[in-house]
Coordinates of C-alpha atoms and ligand atoms in Angstrom, one line a residue:
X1 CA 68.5 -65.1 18.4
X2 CA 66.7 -61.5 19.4
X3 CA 63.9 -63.5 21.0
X4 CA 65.9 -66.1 23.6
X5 CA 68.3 -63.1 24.1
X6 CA 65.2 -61.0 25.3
X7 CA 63.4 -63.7 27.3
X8 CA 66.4 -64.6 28.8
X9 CA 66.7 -61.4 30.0
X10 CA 63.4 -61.4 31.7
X11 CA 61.1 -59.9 28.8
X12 CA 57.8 -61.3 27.7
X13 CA 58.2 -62.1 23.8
X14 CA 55.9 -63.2 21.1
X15 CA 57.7 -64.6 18.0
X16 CA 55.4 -63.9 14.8
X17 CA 56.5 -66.0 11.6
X18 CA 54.3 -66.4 8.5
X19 CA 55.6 -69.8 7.4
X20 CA 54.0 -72.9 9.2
X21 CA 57.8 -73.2 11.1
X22 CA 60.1 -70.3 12.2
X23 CA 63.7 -70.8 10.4
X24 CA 63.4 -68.6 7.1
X25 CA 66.7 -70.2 5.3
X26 CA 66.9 -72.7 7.4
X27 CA 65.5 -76.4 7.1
X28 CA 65.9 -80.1 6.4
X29 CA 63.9 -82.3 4.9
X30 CA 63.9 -85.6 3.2
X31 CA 63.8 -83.7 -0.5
X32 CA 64.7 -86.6 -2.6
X33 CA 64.2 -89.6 -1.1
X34 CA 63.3 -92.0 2.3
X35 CA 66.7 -91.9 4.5
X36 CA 68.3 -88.3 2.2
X37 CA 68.1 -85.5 5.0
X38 CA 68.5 -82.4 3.1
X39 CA 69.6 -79.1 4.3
X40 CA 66.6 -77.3 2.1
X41 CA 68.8 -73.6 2.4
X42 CA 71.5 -72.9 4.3
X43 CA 73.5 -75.3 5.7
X44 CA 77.0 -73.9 7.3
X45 CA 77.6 -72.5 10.5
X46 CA 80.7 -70.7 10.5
X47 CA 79.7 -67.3 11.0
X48 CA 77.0 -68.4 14.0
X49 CA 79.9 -70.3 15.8
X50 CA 82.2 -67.2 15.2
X51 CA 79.9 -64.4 16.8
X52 CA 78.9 -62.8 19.8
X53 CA 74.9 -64.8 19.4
X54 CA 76.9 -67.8 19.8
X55 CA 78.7 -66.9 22.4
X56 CA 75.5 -66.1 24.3
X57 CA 73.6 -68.9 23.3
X58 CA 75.7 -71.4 22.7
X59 CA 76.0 -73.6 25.4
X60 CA 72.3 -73.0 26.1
X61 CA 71.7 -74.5 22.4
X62 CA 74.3 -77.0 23.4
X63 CA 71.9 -78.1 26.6
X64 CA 69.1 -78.2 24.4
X65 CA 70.7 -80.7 21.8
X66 CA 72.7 -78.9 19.5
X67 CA 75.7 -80.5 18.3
X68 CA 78.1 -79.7 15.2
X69 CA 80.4 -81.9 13.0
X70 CA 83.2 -80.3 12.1
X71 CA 86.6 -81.0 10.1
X72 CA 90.1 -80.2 11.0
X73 CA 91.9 -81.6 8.1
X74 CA 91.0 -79.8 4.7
X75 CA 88.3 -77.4 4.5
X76 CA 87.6 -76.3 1.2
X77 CA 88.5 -76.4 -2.6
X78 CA 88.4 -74.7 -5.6
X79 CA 88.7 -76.8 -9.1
X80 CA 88.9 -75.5 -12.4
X81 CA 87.8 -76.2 -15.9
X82 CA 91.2 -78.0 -16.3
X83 CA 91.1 -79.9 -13.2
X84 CA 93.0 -77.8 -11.4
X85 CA 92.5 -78.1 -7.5
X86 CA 93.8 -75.2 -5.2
X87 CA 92.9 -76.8 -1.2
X88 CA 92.1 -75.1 1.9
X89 CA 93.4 -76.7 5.0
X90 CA 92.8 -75.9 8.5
X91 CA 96.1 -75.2 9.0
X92 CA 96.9 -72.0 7.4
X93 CA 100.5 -72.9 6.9
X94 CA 99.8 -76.5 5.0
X95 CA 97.6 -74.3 3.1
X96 CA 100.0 -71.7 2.1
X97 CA 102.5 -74.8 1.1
X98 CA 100.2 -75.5 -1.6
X99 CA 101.1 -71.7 -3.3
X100 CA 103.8 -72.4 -5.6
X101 CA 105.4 -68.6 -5.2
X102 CA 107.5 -68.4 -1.8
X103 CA 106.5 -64.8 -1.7
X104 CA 103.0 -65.7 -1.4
X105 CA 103.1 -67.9 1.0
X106 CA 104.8 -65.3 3.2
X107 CA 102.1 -63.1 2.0
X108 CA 99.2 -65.2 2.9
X109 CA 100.4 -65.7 6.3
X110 CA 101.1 -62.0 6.4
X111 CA 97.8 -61.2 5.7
X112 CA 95.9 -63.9 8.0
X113 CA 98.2 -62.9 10.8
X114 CA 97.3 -58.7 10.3
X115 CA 93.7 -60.2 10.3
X116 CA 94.1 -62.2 13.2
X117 CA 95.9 -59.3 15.3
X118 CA 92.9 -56.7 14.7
X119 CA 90.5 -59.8 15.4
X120 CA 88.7 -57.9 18.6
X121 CA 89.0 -54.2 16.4
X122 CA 87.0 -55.9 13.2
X123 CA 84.8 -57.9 15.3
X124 CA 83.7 -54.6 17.4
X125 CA 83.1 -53.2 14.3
X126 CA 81.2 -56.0 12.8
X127 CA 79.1 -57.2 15.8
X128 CA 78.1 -53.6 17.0
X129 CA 76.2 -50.7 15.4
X130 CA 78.4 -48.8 12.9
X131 CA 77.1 -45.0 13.7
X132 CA 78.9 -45.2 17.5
X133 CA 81.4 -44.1 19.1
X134 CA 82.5 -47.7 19.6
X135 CA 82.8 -47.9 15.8
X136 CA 85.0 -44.9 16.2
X137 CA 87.1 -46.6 18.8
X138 CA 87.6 -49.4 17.0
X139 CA 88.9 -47.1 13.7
X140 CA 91.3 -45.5 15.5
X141 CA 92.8 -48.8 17.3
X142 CA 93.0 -50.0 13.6
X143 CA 94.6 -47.3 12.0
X144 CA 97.2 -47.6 15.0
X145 CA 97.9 -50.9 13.7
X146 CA 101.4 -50.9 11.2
X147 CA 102.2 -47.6 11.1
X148 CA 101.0 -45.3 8.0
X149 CA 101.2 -47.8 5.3
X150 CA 98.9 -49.8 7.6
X151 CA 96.4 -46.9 8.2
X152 CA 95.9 -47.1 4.5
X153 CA 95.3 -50.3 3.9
X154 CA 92.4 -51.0 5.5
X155 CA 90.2 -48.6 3.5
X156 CA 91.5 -49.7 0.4
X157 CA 90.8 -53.2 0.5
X158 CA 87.1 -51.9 1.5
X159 CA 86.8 -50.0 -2.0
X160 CA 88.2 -52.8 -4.0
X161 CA 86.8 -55.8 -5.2
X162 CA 88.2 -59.4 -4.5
X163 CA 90.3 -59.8 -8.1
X164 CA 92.1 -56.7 -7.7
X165 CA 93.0 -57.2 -3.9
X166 CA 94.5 -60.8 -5.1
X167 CA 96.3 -59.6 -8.0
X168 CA 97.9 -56.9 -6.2
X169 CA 98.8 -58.9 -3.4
X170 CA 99.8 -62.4 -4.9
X171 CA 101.8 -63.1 -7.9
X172 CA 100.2 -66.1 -8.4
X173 CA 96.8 -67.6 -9.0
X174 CA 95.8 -69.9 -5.8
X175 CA 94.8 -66.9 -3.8
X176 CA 92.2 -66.0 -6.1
X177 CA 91.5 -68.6 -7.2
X178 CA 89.9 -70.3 -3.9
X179 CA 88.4 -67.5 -2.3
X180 CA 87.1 -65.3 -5.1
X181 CA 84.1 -68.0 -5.7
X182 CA 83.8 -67.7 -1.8
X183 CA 82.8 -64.4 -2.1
X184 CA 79.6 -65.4 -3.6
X185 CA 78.8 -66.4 -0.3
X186 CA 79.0 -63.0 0.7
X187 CA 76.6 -61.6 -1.7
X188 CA 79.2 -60.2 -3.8
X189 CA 81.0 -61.1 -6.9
X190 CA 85.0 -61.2 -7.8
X191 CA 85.0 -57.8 -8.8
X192 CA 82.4 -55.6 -6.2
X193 CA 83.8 -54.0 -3.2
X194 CA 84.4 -54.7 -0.4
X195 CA 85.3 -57.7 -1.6
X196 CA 88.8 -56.7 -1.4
X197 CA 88.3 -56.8 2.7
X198 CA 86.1 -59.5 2.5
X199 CA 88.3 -62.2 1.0
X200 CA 91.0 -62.4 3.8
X201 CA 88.2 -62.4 6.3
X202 CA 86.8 -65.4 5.1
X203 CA 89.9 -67.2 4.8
X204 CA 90.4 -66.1 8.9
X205 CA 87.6 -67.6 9.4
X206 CA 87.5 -70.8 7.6
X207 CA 90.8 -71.7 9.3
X208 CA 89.3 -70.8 12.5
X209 CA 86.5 -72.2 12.4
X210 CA 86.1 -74.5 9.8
X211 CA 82.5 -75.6 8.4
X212 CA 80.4 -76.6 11.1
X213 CA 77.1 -78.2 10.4
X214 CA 74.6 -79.3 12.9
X215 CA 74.1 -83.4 13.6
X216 CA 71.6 -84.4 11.6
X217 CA 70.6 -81.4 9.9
X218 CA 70.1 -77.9 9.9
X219 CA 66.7 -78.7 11.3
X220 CA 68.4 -80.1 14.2
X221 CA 69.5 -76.2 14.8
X222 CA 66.1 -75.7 14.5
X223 CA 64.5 -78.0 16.7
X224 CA 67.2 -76.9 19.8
X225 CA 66.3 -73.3 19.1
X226 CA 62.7 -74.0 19.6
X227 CA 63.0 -75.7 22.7
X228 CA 65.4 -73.3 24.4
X229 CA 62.3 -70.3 23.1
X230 CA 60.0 -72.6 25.0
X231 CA 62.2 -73.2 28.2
X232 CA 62.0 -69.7 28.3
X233 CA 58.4 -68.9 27.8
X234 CA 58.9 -67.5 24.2
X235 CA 55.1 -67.3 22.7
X236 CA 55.8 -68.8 19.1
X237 CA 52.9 -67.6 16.6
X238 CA 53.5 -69.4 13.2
X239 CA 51.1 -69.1 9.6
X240 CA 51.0 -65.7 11.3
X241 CA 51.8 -63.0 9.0
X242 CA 52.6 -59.7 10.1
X243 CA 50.6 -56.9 8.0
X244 CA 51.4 -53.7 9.2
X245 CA 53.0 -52.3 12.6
X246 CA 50.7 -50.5 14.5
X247 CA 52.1 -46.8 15.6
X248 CA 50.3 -44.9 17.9
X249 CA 51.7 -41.4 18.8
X250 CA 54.7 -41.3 16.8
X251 CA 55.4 -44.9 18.6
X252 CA 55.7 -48.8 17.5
X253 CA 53.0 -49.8 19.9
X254 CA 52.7 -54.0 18.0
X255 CA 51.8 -55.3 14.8
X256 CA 48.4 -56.8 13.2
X257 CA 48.7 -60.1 12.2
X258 CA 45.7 -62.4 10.4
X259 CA 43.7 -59.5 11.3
X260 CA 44.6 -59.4 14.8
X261 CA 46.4 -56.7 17.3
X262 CA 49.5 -58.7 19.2
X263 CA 50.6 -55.7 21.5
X264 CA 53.9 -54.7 22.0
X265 CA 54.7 -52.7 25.6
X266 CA 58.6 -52.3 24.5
X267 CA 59.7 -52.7 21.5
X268 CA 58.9 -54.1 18.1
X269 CA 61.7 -56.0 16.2
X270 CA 61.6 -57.0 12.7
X271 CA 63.6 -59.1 10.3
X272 CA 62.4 -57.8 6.9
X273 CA 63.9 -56.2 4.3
X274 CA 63.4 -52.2 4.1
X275 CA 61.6 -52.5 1.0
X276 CA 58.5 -54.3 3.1
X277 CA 59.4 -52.3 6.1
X278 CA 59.2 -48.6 4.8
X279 CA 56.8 -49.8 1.9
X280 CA 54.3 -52.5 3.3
X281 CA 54.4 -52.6 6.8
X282 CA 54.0 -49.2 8.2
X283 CA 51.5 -46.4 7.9
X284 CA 52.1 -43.8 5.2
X285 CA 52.1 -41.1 7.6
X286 CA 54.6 -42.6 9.6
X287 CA 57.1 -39.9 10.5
X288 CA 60.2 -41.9 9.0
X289 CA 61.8 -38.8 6.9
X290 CA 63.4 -39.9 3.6
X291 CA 63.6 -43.7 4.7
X292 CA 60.7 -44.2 2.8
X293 CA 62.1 -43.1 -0.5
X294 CA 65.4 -44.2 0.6
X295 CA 63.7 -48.0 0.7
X296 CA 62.2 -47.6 -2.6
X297 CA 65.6 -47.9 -4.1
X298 CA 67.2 -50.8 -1.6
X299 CA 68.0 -53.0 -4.8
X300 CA 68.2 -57.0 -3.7
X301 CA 71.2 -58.8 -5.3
X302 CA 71.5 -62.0 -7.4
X303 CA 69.2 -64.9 -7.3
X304 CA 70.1 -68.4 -6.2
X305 CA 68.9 -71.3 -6.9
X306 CA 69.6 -74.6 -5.0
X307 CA 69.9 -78.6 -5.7
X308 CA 69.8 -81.6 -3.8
X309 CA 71.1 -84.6 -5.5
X310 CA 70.5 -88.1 -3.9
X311 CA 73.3 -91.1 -4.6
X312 CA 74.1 -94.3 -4.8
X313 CA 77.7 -94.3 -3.8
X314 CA 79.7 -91.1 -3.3
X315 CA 80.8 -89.3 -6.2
X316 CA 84.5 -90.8 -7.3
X317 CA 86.7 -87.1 -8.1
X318 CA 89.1 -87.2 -10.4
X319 CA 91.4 -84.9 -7.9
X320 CA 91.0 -88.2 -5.2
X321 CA 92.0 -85.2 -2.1
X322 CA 88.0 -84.3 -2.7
X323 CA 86.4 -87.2 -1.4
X324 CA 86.7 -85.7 1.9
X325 CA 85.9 -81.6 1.6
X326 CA 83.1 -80.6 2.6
X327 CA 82.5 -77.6 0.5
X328 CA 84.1 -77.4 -3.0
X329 CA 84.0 -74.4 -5.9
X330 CA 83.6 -75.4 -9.5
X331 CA 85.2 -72.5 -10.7
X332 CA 88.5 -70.8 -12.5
X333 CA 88.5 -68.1 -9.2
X334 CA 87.8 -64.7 -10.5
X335 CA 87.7 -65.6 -14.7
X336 CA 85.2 -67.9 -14.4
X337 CA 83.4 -66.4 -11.7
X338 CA 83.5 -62.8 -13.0
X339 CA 82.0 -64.0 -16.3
X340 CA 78.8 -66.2 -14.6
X341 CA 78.5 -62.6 -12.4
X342 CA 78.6 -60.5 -15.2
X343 CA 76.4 -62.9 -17.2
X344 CA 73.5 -63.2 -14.5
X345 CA 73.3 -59.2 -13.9
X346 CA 72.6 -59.0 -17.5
X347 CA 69.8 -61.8 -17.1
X348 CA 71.4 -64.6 -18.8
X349 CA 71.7 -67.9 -17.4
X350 CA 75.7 -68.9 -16.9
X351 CA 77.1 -70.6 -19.3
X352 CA 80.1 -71.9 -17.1
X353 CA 78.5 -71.1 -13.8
X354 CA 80.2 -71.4 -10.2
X355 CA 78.7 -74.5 -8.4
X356 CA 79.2 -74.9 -4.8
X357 CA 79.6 -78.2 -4.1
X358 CA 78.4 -79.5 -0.7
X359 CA 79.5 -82.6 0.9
X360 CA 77.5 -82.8 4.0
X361 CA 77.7 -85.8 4.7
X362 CA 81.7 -85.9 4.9
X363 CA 81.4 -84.9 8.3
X364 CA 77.6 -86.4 9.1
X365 CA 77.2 -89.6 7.8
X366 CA 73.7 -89.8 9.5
X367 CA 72.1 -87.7 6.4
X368 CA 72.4 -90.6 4.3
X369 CA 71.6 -94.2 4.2
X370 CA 75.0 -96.5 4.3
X371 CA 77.4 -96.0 1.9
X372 CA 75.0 -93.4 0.1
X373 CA 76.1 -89.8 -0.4
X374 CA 74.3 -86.9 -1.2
X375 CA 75.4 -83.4 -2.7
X376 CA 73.6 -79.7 -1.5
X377 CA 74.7 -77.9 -4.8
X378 CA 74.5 -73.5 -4.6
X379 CA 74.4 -71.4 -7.6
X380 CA 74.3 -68.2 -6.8
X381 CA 74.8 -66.5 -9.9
X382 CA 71.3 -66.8 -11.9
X383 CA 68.7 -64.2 -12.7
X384 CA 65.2 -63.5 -11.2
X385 CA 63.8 -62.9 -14.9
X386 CA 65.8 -65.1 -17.3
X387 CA 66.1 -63.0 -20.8
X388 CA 68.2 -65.3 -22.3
X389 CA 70.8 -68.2 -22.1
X390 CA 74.8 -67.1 -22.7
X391 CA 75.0 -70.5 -23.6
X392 CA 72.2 -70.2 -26.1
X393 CA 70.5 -73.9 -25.3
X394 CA 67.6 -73.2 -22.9
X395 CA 64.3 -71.8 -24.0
X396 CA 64.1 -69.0 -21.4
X397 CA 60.9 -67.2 -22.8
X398 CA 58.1 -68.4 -20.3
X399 CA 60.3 -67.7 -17.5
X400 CA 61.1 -70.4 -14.3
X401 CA 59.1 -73.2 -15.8
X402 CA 60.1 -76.5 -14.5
X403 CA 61.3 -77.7 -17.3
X404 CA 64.1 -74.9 -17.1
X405 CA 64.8 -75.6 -13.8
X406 CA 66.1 -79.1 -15.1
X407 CA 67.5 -77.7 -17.7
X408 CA 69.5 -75.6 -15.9
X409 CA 70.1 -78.1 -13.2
X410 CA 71.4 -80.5 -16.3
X411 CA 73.8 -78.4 -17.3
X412 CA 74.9 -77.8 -13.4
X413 CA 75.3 -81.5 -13.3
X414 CA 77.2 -81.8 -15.8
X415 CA 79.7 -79.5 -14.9
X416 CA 80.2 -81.9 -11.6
X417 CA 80.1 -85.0 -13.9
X418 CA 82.9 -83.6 -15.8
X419 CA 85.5 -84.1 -12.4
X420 CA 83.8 -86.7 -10.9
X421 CA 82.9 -89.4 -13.8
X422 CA 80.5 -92.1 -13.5
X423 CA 78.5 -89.2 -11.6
X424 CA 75.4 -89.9 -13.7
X425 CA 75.0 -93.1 -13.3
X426 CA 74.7 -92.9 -9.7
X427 CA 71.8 -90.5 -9.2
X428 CA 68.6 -91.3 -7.3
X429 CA 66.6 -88.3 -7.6
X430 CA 67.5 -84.8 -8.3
X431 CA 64.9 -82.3 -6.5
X432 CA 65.6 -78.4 -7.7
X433 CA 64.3 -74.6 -6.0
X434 CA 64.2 -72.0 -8.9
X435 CA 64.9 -68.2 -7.4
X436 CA 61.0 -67.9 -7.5
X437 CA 60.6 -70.4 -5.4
X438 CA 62.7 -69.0 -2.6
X439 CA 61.2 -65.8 -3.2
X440 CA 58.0 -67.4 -2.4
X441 CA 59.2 -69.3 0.7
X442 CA 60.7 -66.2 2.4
X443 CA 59.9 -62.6 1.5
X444 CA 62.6 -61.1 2.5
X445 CA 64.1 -62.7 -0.9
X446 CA 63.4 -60.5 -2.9
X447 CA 63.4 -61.2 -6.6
X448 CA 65.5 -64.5 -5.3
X449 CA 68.2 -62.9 -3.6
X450 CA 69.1 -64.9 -0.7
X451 CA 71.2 -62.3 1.2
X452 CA 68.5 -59.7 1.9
X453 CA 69.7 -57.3 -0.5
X454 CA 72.7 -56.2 -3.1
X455 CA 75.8 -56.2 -0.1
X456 CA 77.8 -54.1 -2.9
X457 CA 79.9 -51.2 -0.4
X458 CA 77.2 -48.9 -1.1
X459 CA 74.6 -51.0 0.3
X460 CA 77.1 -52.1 3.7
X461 CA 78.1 -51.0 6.9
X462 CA 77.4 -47.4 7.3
X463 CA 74.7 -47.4 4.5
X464 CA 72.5 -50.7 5.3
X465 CA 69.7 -51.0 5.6
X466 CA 69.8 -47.3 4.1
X467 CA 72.0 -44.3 3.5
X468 CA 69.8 -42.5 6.2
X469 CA 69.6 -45.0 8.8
X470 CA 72.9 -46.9 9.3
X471 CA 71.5 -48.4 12.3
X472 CA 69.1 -51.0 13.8
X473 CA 66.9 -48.0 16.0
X474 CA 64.7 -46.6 13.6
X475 CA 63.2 -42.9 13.6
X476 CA 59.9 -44.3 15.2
X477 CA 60.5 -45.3 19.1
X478 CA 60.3 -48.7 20.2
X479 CA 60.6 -50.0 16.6
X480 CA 63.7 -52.0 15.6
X481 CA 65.3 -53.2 12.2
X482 CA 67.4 -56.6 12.1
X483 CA 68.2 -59.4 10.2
X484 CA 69.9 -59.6 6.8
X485 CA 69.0 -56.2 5.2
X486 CA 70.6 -54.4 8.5
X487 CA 74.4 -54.3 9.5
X488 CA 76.3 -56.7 9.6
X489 CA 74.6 -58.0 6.4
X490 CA 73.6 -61.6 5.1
X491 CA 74.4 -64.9 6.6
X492 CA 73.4 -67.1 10.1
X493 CA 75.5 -65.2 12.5
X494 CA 72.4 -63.4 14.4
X495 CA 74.6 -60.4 15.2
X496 CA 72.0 -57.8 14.6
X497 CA 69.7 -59.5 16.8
X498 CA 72.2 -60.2 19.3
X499 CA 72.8 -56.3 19.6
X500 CA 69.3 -55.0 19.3
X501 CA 68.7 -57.5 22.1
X502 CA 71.7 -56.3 24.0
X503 CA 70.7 -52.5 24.2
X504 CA 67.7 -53.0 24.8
X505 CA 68.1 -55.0 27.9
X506 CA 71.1 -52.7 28.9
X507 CA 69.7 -49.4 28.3
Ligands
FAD601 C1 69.8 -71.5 -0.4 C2 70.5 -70.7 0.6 C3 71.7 -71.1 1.2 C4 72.3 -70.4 2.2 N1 73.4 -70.9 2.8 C5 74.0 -70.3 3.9 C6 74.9 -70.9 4.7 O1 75.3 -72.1 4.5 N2 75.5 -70.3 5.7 C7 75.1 -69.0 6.0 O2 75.6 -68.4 7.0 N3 74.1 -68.3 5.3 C8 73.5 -69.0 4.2 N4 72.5 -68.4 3.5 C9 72.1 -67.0 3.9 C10 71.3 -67.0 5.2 O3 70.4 -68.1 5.2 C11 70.5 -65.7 5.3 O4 71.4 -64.6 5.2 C12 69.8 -65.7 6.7 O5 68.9 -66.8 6.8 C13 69.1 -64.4 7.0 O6 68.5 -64.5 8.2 P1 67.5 -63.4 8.7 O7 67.6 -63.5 10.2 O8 67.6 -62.2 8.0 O9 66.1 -64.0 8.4 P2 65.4 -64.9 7.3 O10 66.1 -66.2 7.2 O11 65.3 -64.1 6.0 O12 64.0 -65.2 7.9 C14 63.0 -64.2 8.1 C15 61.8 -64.8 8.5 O13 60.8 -63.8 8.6 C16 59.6 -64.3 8.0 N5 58.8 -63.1 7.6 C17 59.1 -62.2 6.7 N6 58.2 -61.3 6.6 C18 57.2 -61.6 7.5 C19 56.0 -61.0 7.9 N7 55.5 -59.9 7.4 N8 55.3 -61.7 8.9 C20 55.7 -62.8 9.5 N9 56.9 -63.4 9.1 C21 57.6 -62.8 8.1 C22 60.0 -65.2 6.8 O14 59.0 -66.1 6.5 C23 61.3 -65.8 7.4 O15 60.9 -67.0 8.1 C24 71.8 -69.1 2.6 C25 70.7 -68.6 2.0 C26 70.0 -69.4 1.0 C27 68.7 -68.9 0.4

């Protein structure tokens, strides 16, 4: 978003992007078959439509033929092994009814509400730079908030992990068990911190916001991005590959790319991890202190790995409430979960592992042909260098071959098959991206990792990108840091552009 923010603001920008089309994570394409539009990557908008790039841009992508589908009944599922189903509705109270403890019910609406009330304090915190005194600001209006009990409670649910919030919190299982496989999403796992804050935040925002996804595809997003950067005069380079920033007198002055100087006269901005930053891009006598060290042990998180499946007739659930979510967890909630975590650190593939089941076309019926359906499926739980299988069925020696990939994707499919029979027999064409292949699409995945690094507490907030540089300014002048690896972490919300962009064009 950095770029229309900027030339918006009057600034002449050139927007560098190795690929042959900007978007990183974001795409669609016909994967499977004639008539399947694909969302390749990413594919939800909740965190764009929830933040301060959207409210900046929004109605300017809007003009330039963005639209979203959205859902206002039920939002999400979780379903375990045993069928299961715990449901997220819009409503936060039709969801709590589903909680079969009175005391969490009042517990979950407890929670939402304390959320809800601090809304502008988190926000502040999450949408602006961490090291501020606007950070500080916002800290002290939160520890206002209910009194001394209160106070406390907001730093403990950052050091804990998402199983131990839930279990302290709810007596029984349904909080845990939808949103600990949401905090995959995250980049975390049931039990890393701050998964503990992270879990009520996500159900905030689901029953704010939903799942938005664009009409007709993520590359819709794309193609309404593109022509606001060209409405405002944004020079787009693409097969352009940045190589190193240029620093001339202790100052970013531009970058060479395919050999050639692009000149910068204010400020260099780049959406890399800090491993390619501190490593790759700049000179080795760049006066950057410890950062360079510092980057050298940035460690990425889990790989991912992502199917599209193209079929005949949408997939009949046994739970019949599924037909129309858009985004269900195979999972058990944190059992399940923790194990398929646990099992992919130590390089195995899963054995039970979490699949995110997306139902696109729930809300977009264009991404299919008539009475069609197609399912995005996420697993982000697998290892960069299998060394084994927990399950002990897949050859895992040569590595990512293709013929894993199936394999893998076989027992993924199954997993759906076993709540929605008949499954099987309606498939068209299964099309499958091993962790090496998004590694190879977009460097800033390293090892796989589609969230720009491990977003463990150590790696967050005041500490990312790096323990000596919780911020997007960087020790040289006129070079800036954004996009996953920076605060506030992974996902489509644009923040750390948005606020690069805002002071630099209100300095
Ligand atoms: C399969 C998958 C599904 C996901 N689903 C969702 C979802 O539904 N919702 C959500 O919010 N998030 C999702 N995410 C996460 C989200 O896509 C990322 O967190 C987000 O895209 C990160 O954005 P970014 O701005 O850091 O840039 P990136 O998307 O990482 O893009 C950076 C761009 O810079 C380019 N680049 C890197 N180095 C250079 C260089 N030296 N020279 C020139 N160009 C370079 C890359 O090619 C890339 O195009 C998903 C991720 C994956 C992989």
């Amino acid at each position: 978003m950095a770029p229309a923010e900027l030339a918006a603001a009057g600034w002449s920008v050139a927007l560098l992007e190795r690929n042959a089309d900007i978007g990183g994570f974001i795409a669609t394409e016909e994967r499977t078959l004639p008539g399947y539009l694909h969302d390749t990557y990413s594919s939800w908008h909740p965190l764009f439509v929830s933040g301060p790039a959207h409210a900046v841009l929004g109605e300017r992508l809007r003009q330039h033929g963005l639209t979203y589908r959205n859902t206002e009944e039920w939002v999400t599922a979780s379903v375990a092994d045993d069928g299961r189903a715990t449901l997220a509705h819009r409503d936060p109270e039709r969801t709590a009814d589903g909680f079969a403890d009175p005391a969490d019910r009042t517990a979950y609406l407890a929670v939402l509400r304390r959320y809800e009330r601090n809304m502008e304090s988190l926000g502040g915190l999450l949408g602006g730079e961490p090291r501020s005194p606007e950070a500080l600001r916002h800290l002290a209006r939160l520890s206002r908030d209910a009194g001394r009990a209160g106070r406390e409670r907001w730093p403990r649910s950052l050091a804990s992990g998402g199983r131990g919030y839930a279990r302290s919190e709810f007596r029984g299982g349904e909080v845990d068990h939808l949103y600990a496989p949401w905090l995959l999403h995250t980049g975390l796992s049931p039990d890393q911190a701050p998964g503990g804050f992270m879990l009520p935040l996500l159900a905030v925002t689901l029953h704010g916001f939903g799942l938005p996804v664009a009409a007709g595809g993520s590359g819709r997003f794309l193609d309404a991005f593109r022509s606001l950067l060209d409405s405002l005069g944004v020079r787009v380079e693409t097969g352009a590959e940045v190589e190193r920033i240029v620093v001339k007198r202790g100052r970013a002055v531009g970058v060479v790319a395919g050999g050639r100087f692009v000149g910068a006269r204010r400020a260099v901005l780049a959406s890399v991890t800090p491993t390619a930053l501190y490593g790759e891009l700049l000179p080795e006598d760049a006066a950057v202190g410890g950062l360079r060290e510092e980057a050298a042990r940035f460690r990425p998180g889990r790989g991912a790995m992502q199917i599209h499946v193209a079929l005949s007739a949408p997939p009949e659930w046994r739970d019949g409430r599924l037909a129309a979510i858009p985004l269900i967890h195979l999972s058990d909630g944190s059992g399940s979960t923790g194990i398929a975590c646990a099992e992919a650190e130590a390089g195995l593939l899963p054995r039970r592992p979490t699949v995110a089941v997306g139902q696109q076309y729930v809300l977009d019926p264009s991404r299919v042909p008539p009475g069609a359906a197609a399912l995005w499926l996420q697993l982000q739980e697998v290892p960069f260098t299998p060394l084994g299988d927990a399950a002990g069925e897949l050859d895992t020696t040569a590595g990512w071959t293709p013929e894993l990939a199936r394999g893998y994707a076989d027992r993924v499919l199954d997993r759906v098959a076993a709540h929605a029979p008949g499954l099987r027999e309606k498939i068209l064409a299964v099309d499958v991206i091993s962790p090496v292949h998004l590694a190879a699409h977009n460097p800033n995945a390293i090892c796989g990792d589609p969230y720009g690094g491990s977003a463990e507490l150590d790696q967050s907030f005041l500490w990312r990108p790096l323990p000596g540089s919780g911020r997007h300014a960087t020790p040289l002048p006129g070079l800036w840091h954004i996009g996953a690896s920076t605060h506030p972490g992974p996902g489509l919300g644009g923040a750390s552009g948005h606020m690069v962009a805002t002071a630099l064009t209100t300095a």
